[in-house]
Tab-separated table of C-alpha atoms and ligand atoms in Angstrom:
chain	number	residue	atom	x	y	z
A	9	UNK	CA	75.539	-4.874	-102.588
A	10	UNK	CA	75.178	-1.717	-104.800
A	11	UNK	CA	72.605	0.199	-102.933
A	12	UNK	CA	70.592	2.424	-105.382
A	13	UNK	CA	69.567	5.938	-105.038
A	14	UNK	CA	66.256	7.479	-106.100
A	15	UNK	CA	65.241	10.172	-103.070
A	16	UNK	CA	66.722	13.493	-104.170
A	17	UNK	CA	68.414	14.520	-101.024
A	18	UNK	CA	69.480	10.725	-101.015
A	19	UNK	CA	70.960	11.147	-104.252
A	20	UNK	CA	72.109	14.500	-103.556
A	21	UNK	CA	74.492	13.409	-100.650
A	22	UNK	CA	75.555	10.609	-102.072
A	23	UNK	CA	76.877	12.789	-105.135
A	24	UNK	CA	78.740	15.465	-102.982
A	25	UNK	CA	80.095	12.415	-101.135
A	26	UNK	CA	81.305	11.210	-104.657
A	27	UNK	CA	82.234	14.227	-106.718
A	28	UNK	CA	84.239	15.622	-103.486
A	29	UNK	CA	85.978	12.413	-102.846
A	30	UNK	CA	86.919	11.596	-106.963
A	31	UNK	CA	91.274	12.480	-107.632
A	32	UNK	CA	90.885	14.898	-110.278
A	33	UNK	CA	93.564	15.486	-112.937
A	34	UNK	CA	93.587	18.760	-113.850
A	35	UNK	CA	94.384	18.771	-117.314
A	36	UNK	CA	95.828	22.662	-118.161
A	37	UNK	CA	97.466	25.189	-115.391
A	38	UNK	CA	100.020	27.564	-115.614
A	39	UNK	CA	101.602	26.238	-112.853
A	40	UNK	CA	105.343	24.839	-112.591
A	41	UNK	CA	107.113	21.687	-110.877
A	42	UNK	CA	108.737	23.155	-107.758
A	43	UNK	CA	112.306	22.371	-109.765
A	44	UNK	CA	111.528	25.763	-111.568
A	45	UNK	CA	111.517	27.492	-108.053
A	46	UNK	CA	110.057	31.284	-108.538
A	47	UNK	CA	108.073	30.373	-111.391
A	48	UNK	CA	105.677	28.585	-109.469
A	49	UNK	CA	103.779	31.325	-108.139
A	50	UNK	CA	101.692	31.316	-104.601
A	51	UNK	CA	100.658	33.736	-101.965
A	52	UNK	CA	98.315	36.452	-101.108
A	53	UNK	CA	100.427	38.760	-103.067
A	54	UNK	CA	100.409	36.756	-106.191
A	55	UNK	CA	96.421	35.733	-105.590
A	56	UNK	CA	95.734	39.579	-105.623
A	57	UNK	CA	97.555	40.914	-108.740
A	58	UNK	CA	96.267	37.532	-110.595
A	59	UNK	CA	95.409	39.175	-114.024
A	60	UNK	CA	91.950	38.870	-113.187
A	61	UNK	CA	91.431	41.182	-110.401
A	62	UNK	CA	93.941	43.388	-112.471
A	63	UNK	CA	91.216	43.594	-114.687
A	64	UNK	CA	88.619	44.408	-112.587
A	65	UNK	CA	91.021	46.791	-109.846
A	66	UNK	CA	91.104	49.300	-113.114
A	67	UNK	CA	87.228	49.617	-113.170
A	68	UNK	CA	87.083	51.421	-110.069
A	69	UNK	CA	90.444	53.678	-110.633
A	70	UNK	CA	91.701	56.462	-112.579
A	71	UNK	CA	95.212	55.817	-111.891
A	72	UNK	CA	97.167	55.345	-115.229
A	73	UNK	CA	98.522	52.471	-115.919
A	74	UNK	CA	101.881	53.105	-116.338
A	75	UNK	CA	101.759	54.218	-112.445
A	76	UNK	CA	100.531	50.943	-111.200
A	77	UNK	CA	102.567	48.714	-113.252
A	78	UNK	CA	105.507	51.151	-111.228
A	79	UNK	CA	104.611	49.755	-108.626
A	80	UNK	CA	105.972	46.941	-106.669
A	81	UNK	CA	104.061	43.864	-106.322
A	82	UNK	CA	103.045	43.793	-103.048
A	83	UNK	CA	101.776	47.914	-103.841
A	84	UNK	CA	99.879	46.587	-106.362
A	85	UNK	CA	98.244	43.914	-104.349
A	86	UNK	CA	97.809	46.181	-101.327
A	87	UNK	CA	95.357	48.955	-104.071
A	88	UNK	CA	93.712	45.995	-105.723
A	89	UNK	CA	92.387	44.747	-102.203
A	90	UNK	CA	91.497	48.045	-100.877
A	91	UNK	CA	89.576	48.367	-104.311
A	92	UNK	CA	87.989	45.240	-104.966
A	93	UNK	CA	87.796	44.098	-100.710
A	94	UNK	CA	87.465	46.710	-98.899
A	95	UNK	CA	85.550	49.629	-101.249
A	96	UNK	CA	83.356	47.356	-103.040
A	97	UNK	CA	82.313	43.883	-101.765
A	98	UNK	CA	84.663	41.099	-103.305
A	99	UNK	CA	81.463	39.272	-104.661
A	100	UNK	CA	83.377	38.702	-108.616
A	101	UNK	CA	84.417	35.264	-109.338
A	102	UNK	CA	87.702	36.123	-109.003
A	103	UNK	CA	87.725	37.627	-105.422
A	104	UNK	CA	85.015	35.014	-104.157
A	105	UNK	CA	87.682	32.534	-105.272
A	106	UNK	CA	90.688	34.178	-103.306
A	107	UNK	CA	88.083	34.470	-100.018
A	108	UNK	CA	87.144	30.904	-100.745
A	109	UNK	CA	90.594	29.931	-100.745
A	110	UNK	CA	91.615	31.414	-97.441
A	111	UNK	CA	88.795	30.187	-95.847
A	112	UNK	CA	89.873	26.466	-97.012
A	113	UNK	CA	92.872	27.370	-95.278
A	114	UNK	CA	91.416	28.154	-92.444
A	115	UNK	CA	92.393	32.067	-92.147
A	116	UNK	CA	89.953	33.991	-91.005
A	117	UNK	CA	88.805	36.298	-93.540
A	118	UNK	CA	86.081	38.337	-91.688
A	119	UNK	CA	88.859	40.448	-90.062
A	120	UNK	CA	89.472	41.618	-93.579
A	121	UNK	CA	93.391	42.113	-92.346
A	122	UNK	CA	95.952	41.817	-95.404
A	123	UNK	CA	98.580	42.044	-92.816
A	124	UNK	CA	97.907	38.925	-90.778
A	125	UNK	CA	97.061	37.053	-94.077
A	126	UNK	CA	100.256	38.037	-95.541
A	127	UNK	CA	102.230	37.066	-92.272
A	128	UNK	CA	100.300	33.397	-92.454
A	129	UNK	CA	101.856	32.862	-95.837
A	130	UNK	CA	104.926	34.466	-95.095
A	131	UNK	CA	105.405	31.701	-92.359
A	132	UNK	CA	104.740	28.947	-94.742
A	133	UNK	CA	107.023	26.668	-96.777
A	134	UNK	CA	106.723	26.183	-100.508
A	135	UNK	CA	107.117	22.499	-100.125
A	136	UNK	CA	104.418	21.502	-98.063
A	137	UNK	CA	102.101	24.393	-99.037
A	138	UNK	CA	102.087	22.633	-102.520
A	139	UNK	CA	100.627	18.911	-100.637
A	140	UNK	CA	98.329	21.139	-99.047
A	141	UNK	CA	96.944	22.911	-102.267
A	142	UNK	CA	96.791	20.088	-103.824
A	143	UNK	CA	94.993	17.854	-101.215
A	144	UNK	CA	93.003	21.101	-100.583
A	145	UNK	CA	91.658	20.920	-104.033
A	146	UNK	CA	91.602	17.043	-104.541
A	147	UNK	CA	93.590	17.614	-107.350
A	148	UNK	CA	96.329	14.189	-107.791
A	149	UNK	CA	98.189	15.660	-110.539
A	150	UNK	CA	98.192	18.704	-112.942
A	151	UNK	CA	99.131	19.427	-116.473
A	152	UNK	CA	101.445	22.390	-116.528
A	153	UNK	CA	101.859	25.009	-119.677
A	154	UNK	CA	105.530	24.527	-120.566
A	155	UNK	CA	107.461	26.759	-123.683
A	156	UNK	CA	110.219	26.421	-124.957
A	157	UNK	CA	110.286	30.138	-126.284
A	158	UNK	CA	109.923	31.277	-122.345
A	159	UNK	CA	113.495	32.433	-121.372
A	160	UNK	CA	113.089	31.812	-118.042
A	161	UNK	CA	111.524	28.192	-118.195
A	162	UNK	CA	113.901	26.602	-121.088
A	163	UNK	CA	117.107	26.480	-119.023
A	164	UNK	CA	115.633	24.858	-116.423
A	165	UNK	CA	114.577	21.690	-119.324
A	166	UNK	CA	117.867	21.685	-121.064
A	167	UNK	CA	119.878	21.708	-117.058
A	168	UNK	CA	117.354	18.579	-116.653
A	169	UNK	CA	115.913	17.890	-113.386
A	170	UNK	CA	114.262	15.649	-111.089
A	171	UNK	CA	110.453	15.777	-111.597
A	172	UNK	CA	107.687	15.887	-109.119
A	173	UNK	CA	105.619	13.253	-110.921
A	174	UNK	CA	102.167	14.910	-109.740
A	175	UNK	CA	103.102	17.871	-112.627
A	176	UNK	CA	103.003	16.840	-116.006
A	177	UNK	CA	104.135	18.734	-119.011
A	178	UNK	CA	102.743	20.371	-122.576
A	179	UNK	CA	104.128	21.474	-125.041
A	180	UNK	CA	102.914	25.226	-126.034
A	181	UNK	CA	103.870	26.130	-129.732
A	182	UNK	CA	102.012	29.759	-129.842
A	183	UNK	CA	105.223	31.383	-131.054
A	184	UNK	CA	105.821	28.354	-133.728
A	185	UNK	CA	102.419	28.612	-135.329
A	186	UNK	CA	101.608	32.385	-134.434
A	187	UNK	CA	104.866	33.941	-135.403
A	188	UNK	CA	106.285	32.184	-137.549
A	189	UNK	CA	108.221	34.994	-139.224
A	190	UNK	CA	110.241	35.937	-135.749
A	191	UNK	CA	110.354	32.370	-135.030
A	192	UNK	CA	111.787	30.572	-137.588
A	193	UNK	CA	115.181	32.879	-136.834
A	194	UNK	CA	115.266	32.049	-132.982
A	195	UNK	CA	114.690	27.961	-134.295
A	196	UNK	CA	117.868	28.674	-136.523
A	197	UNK	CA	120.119	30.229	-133.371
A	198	UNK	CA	118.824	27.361	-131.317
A	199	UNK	CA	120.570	24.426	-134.296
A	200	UNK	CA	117.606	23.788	-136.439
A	201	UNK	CA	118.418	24.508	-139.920
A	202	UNK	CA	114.932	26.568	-140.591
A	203	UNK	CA	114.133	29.187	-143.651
A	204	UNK	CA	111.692	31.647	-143.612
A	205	UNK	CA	110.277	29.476	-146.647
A	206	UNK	CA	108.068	26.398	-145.231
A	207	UNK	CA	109.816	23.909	-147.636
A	208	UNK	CA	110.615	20.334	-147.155
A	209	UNK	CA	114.125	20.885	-145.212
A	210	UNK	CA	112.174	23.649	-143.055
A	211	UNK	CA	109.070	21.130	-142.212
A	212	UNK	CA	111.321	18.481	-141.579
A	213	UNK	CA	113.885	20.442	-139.058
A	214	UNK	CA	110.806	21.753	-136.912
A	215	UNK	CA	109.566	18.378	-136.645
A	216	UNK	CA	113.012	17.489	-135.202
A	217	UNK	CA	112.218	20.668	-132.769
A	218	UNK	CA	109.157	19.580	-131.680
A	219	UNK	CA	109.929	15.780	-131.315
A	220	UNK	CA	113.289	17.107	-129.522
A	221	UNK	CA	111.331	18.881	-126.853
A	222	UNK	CA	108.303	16.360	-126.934
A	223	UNK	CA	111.233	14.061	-125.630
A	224	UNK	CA	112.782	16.319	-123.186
A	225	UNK	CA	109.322	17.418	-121.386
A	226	UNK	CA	107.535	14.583	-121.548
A	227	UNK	CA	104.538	16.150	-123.049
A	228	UNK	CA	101.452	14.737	-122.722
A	229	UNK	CA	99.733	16.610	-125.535
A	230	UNK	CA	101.034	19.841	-127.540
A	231	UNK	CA	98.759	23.155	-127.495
A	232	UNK	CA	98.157	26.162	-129.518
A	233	UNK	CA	95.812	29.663	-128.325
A	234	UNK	CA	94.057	30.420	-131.495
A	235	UNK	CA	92.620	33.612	-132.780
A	236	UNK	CA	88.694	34.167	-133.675
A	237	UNK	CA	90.520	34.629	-137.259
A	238	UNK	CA	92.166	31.525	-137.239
A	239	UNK	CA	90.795	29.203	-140.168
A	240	UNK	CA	91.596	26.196	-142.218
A	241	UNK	CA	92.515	25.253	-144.712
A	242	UNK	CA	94.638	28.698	-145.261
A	243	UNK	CA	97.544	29.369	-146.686
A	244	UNK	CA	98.964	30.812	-143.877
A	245	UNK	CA	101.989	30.158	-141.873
A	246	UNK	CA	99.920	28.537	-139.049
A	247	UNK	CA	97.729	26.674	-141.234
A	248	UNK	CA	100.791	25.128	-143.609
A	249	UNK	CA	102.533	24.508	-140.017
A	250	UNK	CA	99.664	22.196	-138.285
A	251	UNK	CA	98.996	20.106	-141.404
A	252	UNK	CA	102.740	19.661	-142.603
A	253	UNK	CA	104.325	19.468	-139.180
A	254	UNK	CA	102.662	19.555	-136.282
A	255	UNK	CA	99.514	17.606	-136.679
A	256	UNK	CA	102.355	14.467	-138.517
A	257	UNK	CA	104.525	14.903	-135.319
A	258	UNK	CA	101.250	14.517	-132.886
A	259	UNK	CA	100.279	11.362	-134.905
A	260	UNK	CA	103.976	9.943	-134.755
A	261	UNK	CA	103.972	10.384	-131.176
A	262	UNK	CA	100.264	9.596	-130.743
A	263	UNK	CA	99.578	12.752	-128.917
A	264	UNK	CA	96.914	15.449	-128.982
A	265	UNK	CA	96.575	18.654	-130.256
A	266	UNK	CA	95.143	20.832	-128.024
A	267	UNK	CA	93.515	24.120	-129.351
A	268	UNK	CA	92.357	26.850	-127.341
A	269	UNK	CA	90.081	29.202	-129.606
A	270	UNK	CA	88.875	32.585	-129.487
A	271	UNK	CA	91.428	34.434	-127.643
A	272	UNK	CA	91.467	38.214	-129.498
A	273	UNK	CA	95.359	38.816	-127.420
A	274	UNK	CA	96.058	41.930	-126.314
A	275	UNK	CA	92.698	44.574	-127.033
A	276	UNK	CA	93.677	46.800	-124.454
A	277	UNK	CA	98.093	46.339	-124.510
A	278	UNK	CA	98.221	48.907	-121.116
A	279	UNK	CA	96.848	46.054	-119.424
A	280	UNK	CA	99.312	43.328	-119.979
A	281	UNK	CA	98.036	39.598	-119.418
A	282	UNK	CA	94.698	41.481	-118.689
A	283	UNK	CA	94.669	42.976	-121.918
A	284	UNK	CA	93.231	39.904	-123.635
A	285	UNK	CA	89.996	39.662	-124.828
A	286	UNK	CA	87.438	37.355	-126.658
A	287	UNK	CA	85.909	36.618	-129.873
A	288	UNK	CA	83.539	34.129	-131.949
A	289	UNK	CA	85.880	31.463	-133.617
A	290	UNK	CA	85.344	29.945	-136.796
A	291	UNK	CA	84.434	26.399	-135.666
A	292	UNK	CA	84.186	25.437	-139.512
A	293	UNK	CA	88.166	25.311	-139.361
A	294	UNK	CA	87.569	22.526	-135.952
A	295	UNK	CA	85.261	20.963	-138.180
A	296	UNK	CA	87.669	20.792	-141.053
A	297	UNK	CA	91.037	19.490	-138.878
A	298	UNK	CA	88.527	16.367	-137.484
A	299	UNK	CA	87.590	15.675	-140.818
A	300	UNK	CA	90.698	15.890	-142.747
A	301	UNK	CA	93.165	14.371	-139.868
A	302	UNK	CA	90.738	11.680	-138.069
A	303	UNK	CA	94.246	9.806	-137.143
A	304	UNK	CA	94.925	12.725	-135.346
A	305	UNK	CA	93.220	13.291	-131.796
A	306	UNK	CA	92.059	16.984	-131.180
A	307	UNK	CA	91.492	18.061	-127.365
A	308	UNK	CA	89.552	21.688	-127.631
A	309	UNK	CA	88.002	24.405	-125.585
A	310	UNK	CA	86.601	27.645	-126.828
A	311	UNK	CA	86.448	31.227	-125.255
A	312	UNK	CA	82.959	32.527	-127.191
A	313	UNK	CA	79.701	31.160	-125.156
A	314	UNK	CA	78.608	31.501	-128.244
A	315	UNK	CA	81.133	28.324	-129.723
A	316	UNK	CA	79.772	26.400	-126.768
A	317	UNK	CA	76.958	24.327	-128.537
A	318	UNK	CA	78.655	24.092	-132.377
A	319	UNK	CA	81.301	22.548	-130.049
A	320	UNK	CA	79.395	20.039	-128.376
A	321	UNK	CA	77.513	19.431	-131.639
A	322	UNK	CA	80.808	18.759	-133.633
A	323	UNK	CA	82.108	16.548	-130.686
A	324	UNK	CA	79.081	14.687	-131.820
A	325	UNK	CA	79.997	14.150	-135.411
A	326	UNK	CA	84.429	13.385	-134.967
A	327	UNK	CA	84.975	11.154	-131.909
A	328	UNK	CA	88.707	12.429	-132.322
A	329	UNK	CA	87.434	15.423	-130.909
A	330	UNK	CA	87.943	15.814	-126.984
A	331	UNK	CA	86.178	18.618	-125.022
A	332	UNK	CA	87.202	20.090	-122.007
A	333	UNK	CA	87.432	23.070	-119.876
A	334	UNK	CA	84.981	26.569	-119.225
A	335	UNK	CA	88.333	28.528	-120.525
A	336	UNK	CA	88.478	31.820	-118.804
A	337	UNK	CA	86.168	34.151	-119.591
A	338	UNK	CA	83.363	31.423	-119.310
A	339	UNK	CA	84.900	29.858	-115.490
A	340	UNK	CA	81.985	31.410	-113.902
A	341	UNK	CA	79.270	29.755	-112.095
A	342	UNK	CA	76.433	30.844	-114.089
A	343	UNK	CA	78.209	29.839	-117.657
A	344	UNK	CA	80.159	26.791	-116.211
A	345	UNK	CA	76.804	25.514	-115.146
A	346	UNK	CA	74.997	26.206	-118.390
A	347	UNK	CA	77.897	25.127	-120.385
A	348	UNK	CA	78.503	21.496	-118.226
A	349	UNK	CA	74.607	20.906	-118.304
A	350	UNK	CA	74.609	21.445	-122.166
A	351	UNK	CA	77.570	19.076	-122.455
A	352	UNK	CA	76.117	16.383	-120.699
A	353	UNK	CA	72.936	16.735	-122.535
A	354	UNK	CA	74.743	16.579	-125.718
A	355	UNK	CA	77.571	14.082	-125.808
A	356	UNK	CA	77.308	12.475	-121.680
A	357	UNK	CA	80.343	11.469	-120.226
A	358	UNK	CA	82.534	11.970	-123.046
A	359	UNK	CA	84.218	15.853	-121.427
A	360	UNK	CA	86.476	16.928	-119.255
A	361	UNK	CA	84.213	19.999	-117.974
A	362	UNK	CA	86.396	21.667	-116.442
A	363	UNK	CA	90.710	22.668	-116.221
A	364	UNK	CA	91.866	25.021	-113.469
A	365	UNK	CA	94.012	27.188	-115.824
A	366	UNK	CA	95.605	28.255	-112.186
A	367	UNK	CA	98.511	30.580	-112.879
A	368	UNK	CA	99.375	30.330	-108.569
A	369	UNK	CA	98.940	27.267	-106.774
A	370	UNK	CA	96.556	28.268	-104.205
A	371	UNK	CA	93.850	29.252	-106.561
A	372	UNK	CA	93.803	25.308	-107.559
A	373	UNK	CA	91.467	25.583	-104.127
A	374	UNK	CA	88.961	27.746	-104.738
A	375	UNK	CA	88.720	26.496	-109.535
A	376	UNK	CA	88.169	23.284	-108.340
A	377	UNK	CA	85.791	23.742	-104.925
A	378	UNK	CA	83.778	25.935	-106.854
A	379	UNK	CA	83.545	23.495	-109.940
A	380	UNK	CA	82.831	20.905	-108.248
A	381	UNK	CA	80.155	21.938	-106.436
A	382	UNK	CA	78.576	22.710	-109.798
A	383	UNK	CA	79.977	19.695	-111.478
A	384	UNK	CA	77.777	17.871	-108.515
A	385	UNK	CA	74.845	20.000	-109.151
A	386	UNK	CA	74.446	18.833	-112.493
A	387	UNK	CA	74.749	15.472	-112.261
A	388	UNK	CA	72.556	15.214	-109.443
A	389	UNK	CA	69.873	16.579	-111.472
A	390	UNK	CA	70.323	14.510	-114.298
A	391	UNK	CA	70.713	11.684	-112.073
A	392	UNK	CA	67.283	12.521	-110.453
A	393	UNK	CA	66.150	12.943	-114.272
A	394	UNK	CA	66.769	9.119	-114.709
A	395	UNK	CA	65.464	8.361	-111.907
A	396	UNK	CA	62.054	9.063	-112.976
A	397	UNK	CA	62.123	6.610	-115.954
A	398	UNK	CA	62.867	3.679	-113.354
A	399	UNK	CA	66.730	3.881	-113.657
A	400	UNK	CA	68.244	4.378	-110.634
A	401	UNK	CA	72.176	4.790	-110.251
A	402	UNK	CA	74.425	3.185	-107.692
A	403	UNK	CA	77.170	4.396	-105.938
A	404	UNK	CA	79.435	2.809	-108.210
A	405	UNK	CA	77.834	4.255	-111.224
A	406	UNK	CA	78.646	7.496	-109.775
A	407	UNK	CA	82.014	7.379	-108.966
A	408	UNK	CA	82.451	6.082	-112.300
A	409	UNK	CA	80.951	8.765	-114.056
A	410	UNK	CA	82.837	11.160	-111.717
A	411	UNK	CA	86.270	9.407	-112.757
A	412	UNK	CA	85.671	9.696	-115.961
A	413	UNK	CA	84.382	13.352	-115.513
A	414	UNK	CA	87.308	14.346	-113.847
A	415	UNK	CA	90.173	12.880	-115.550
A	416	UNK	CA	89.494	9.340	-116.730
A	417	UNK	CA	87.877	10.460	-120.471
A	418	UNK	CA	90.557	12.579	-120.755
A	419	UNK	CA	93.176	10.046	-119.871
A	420	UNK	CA	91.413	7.533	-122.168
A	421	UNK	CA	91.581	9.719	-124.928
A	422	UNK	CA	94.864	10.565	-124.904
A	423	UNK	CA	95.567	6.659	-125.101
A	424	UNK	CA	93.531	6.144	-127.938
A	425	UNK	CA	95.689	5.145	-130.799
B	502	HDL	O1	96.323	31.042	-123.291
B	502	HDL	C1	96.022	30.516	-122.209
B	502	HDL	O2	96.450	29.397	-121.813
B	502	HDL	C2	95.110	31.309	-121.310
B	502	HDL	O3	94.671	30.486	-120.234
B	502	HDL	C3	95.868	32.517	-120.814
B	502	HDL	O4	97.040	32.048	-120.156
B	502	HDL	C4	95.093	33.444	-119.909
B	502	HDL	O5	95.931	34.528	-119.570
B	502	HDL	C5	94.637	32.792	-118.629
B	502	HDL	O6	95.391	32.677	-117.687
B	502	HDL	N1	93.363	32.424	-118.607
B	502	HDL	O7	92.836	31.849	-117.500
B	503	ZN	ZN1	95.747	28.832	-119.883
């Protein structure tokens, strides 16, 4: 018999039980099947020069920048933890994160000893380190950020390989729709018979690229980063690109298109994948896509706070519009919270609140124990919320709404023809 939960520490408990128990599929990392060997990055070494804590290491230091990117990595690492560790209290998102995930691993961080941390990795193999992120972080299986304009990552897709079914591919296009003018010659080395002109033979020969490597990845959606600038309709190379070729190719494959809006790339270049920055999209151009393509599915997350509610509200209005995710600059606890509580007052169930967007595998640990938590927080309170009409959820109702949270809606909607 369902049993039915209206005490708040009842409730509470049975939601952690729930939430921390639920598979989740994370739906966008930057992580890579272990086939692609280097690539898929882990360690202490790799958690501490995570652009991130770049980021944050220069706030505290004069050093230029040439002379740290001079240095080797494990230099690097070794100034960033002294900096953002040992001189200052590692209480950022970012370097809670890294603390949370050694503690999950059950180092002991009050030592505050890089050495013994690094010689606890160093004794670990890649193999089973992955099961043990992964279980770590209750994640079953992960979407992974895969490019076919990435020199190092393409030979390893046309060499073919045997996949680790928990790590799914997509198909990222930034250089397609971004550049088109140094793209369209590397598409014409690589076979397709491209011009810098997007006429009918050039439309049709990068749909034959993207169907090609739709086919060779198995991609589960394509994706696109988009500038605050980006609008449509334009009559720009982007623009012309999604509605004659990409947005056709998603619908003949019946995949989504994910966009990822706001990023401003590169405002400070000395910093490198740090260097990125945010602004307010246009969410007029969203609103235009849903309406003009509603055969076409459209799975988006925005970098602006200030997108977060015209988001939710046009998720409202164009059911082939998925959200998901509290993209970078907004995976903190203070905005994820205010963000996942909006969403759920907005549109319910139908988000994915949160991706990892883990560039090494152990910080899959600390995105998801930390979203979680506040993923249970949330619902707990709205749960007690309905509990005070007279509706009372069950267990089952929960886990439901925790499946679907945390994977299933997401899953659904890519099936959705
Ligand atoms: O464009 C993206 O997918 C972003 O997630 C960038 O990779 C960014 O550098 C990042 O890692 N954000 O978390
Ligand atoms: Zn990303």
């Amino acid at each position: 018999m369902n049993q039915s939960f209206s005490e708040k520490s009842d409730l509470e408990s049975m939601v952690t039980k729930v939430v921390t128990s639920t598979p989740i599929r994370d739906i966008h990392t930057h992580l890579y099947d272990p086939a692609f060997g280097e690539l898929l990055l882990w360690g202490i070494d790799d958690l501490l020069v995570y652009h991130y804590l770049v980021a944050e290491a220069f706030r505290h230091l004069d050093l230029p920048y040439a002379k740290f990117w001079a240095l080797s990595k494990s230099q690097q690492a070794e100034l960033i933890w002294n900096q953002l560790f040992i001189e200052h209290s590692p209480i950022s998102e970012s370097c809670r994160g890294i603390l949370t995930t050694l503690h999950a691993l059950g180092l002991d961080v009050r030592k505050r000893d890089l050495s013994a941390i690094r010689q606890w990795f160093a004794s670990q193999g890649s193999d089973n380190h992955i099961t043990r992120c992964m279980e770590l972080a209750g994640v079953s299986s992960l979407c992974m950020t895969n490019s076919p304009f990435d020199d190092l990552e393409r030979p390893q897709w046309e060499k073919g390989f045997a996949r680790d079914e928990r790590f799914h591919a997509a198909l990222r296009i930034d250089p397609l729709l971004l550049s088109w003018a140094t793209t369209a010659p590397t598409l014409l080395k690589w076979g397709y018979d491209v011009s810098p002109s997007l006429n009918e033979k050039t439309i049709g020969e990068v749909r034959r690229f993207l169907s090609d490597w739709t086919k060779r990845i198995g991609a589960r959606y394509l994706m696109v980063s988009l500038s605050p600038e980006f609008d449509f309709p334009a009559n720009d190379p982007c623009a012309q690109l999604l509605e004659k070729a990409v947005l056709p190719h998603c619908r003949e494959f019946g995949l989504p298109m994910a966009l990822m809006m706001g990023v401003k790339r590169q405002v400070n270049p000395q910093l490198g994948l740090a260097g990125d920055g945010v602004g307010l999209s246009k969410l007029s151009a969203l609103e235009g896509l849903c309406a003009a393509f509603p055969e076409n599915k459209f799975l988006v997350t925005v970098l602006a706070r200030e997108n977060q509610h015209e988001l939710c509200v046009l998720a409202r209005k164009f059911r082939n519009l998925h959200v998901f995710g509290c993209w970078w600059f907004t995976n903190i606890p203070s905005l994820i919270n205010e963000i996942t509580r909006m969403r759920i007052e907005l549109i319910g169930m139908s988000v994915t609140p949160q991706h990892s967007d883990a560039r090494v595998l152990d910080q899959l640990i600390y995105k998801w124990r930390h979203s979680r938590q506040i993923i249970t927080d949330v619902l707990t309170e709205k749960y007690v919320d309905l509990a005070q009409t007279g509706w009372v959820v069950t267990e089952a109702d929960v886990r439901r709404d925790a499946s679907e949270l945390l994977g299933g809606a997401f899953d659904r909607f890519c099936q959705r023809s």
